[in-house]
Backbone as numpy.savetxt, mean C-alpha at the origin, in Angstrom:
# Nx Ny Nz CAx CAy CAz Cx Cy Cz
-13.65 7.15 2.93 -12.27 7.17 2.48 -11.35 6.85 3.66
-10.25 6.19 3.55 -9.10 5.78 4.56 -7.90 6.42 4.10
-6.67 6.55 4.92 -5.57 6.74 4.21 -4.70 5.96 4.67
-3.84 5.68 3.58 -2.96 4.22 3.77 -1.42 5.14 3.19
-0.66 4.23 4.07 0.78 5.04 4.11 1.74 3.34 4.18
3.06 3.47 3.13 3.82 2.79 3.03 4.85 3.37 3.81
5.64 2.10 4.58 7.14 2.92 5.03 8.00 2.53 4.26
8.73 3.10 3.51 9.58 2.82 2.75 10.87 2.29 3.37
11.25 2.85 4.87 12.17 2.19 5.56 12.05 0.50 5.80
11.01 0.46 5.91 10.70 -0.99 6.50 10.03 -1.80 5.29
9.85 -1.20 3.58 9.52 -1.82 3.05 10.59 -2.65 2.33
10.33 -3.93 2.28 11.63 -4.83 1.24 11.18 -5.05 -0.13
9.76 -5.02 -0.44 9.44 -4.81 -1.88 9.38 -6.57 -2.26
9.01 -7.00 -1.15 8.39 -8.77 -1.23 7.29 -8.81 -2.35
6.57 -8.00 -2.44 5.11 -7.97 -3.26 3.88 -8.58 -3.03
4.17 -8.98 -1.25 2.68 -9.56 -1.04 1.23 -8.40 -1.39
1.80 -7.11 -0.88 0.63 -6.30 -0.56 0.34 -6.30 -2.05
0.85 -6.00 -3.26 0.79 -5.56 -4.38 -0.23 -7.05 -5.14
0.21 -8.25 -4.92 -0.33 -9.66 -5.05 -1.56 -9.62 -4.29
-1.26 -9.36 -3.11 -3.01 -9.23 -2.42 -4.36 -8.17 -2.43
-3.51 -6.91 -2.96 -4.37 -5.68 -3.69 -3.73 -4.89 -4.27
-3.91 -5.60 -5.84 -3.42 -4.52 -6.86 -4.30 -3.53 -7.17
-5.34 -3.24 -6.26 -5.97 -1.95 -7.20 -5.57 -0.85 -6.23
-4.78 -1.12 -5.25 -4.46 -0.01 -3.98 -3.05 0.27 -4.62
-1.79 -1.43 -4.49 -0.53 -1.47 -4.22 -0.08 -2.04 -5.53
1.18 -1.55 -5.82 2.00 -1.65 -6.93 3.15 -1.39 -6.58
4.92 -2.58 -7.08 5.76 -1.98 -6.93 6.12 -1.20 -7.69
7.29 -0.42 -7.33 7.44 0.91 -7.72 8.86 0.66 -8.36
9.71 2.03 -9.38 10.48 1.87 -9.81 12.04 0.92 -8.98
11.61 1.66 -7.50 12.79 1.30 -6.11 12.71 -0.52 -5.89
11.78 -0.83 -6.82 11.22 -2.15 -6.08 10.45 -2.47 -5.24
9.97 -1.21 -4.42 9.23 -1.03 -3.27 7.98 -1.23 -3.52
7.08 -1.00 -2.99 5.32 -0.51 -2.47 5.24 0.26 -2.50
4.05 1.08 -3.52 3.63 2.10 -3.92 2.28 2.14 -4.13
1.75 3.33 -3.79 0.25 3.10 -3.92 0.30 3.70 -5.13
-0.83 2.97 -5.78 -1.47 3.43 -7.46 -1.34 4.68 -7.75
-1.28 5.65 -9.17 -1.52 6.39 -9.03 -2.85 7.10 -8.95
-4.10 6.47 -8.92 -5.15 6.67 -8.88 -5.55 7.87 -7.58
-4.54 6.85 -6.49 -5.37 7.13 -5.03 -4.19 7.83 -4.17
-3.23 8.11 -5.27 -2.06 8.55 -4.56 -1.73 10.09 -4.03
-0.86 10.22 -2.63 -1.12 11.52 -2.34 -0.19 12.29 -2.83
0.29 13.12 -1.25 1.58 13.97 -1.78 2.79 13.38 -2.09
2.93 12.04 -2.09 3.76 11.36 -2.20 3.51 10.03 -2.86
4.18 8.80 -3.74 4.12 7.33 -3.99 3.71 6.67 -2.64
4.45 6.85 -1.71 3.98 6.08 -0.49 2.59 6.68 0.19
1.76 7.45 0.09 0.42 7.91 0.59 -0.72 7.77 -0.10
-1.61 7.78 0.35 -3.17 8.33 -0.17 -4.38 8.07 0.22
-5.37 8.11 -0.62 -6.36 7.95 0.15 -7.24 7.04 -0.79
-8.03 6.36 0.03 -8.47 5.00 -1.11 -10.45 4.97 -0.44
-10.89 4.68 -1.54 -12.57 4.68 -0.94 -12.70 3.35 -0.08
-14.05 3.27 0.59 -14.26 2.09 1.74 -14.38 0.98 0.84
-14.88 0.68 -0.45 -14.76 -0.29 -0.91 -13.45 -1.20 -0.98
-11.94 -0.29 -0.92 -10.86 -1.16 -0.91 -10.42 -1.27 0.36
-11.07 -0.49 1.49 -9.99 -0.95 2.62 -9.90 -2.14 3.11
-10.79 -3.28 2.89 -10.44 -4.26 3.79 -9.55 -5.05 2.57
-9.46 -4.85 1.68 -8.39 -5.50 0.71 -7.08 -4.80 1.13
-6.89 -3.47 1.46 -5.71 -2.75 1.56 -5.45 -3.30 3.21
-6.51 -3.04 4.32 -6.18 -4.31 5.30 -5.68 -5.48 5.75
-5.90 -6.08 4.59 -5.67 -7.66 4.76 -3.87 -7.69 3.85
-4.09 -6.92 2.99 -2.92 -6.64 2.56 -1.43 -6.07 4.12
-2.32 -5.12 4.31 -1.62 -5.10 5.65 -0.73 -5.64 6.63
-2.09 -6.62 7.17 -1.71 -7.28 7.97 -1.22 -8.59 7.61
-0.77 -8.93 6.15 0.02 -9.49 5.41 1.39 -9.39 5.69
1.68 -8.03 5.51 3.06 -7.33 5.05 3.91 -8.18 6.01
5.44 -8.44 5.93 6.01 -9.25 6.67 6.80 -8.25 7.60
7.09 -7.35 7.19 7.83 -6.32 7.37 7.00 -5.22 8.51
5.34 -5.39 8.25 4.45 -4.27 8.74 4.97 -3.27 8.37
4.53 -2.88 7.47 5.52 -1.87 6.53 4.06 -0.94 5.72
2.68 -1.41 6.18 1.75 -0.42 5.50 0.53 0.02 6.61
0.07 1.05 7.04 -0.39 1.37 7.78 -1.93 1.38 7.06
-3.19 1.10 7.43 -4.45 1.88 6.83 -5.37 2.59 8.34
-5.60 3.84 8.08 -6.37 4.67 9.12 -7.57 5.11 8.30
């Protein structure tokens, strides 16, 4: 398992991450990046996702224009 965190400060709600892994990222009512509710934590912007999606939630990542999603 990884945990992946959106910044909502730095997110503009472009929709690459959500286009490049919708089974992690989805925008949200704000327009923003939100993780699914599947994998979601104490919050829309947190959670924790199995090893099968991180390198999709990765690449999503290091997509973001903004760097606006962290995965640990």
């Amino acid at each position: 398992m990884a945990k992946v965190k959106v910044n909502h400060d730095a997110c503009v709600g472009c929709g690459v991450c959500a286009s490049m892994c919708p089974d992690v990222f989805v925008l949200g009512p704000s327009g923003k990046a939100i993780i699914v509710e599947q994998y979601r934590g104490a919050s829309e912007a947190e959670g924790e996702i199995p090893d099968d999606l991180v390198d999709c939630a990765r690449s999503a990542a290091d997509s973001c224009p903004q760097q606006a999603i962290t995965v640990e």
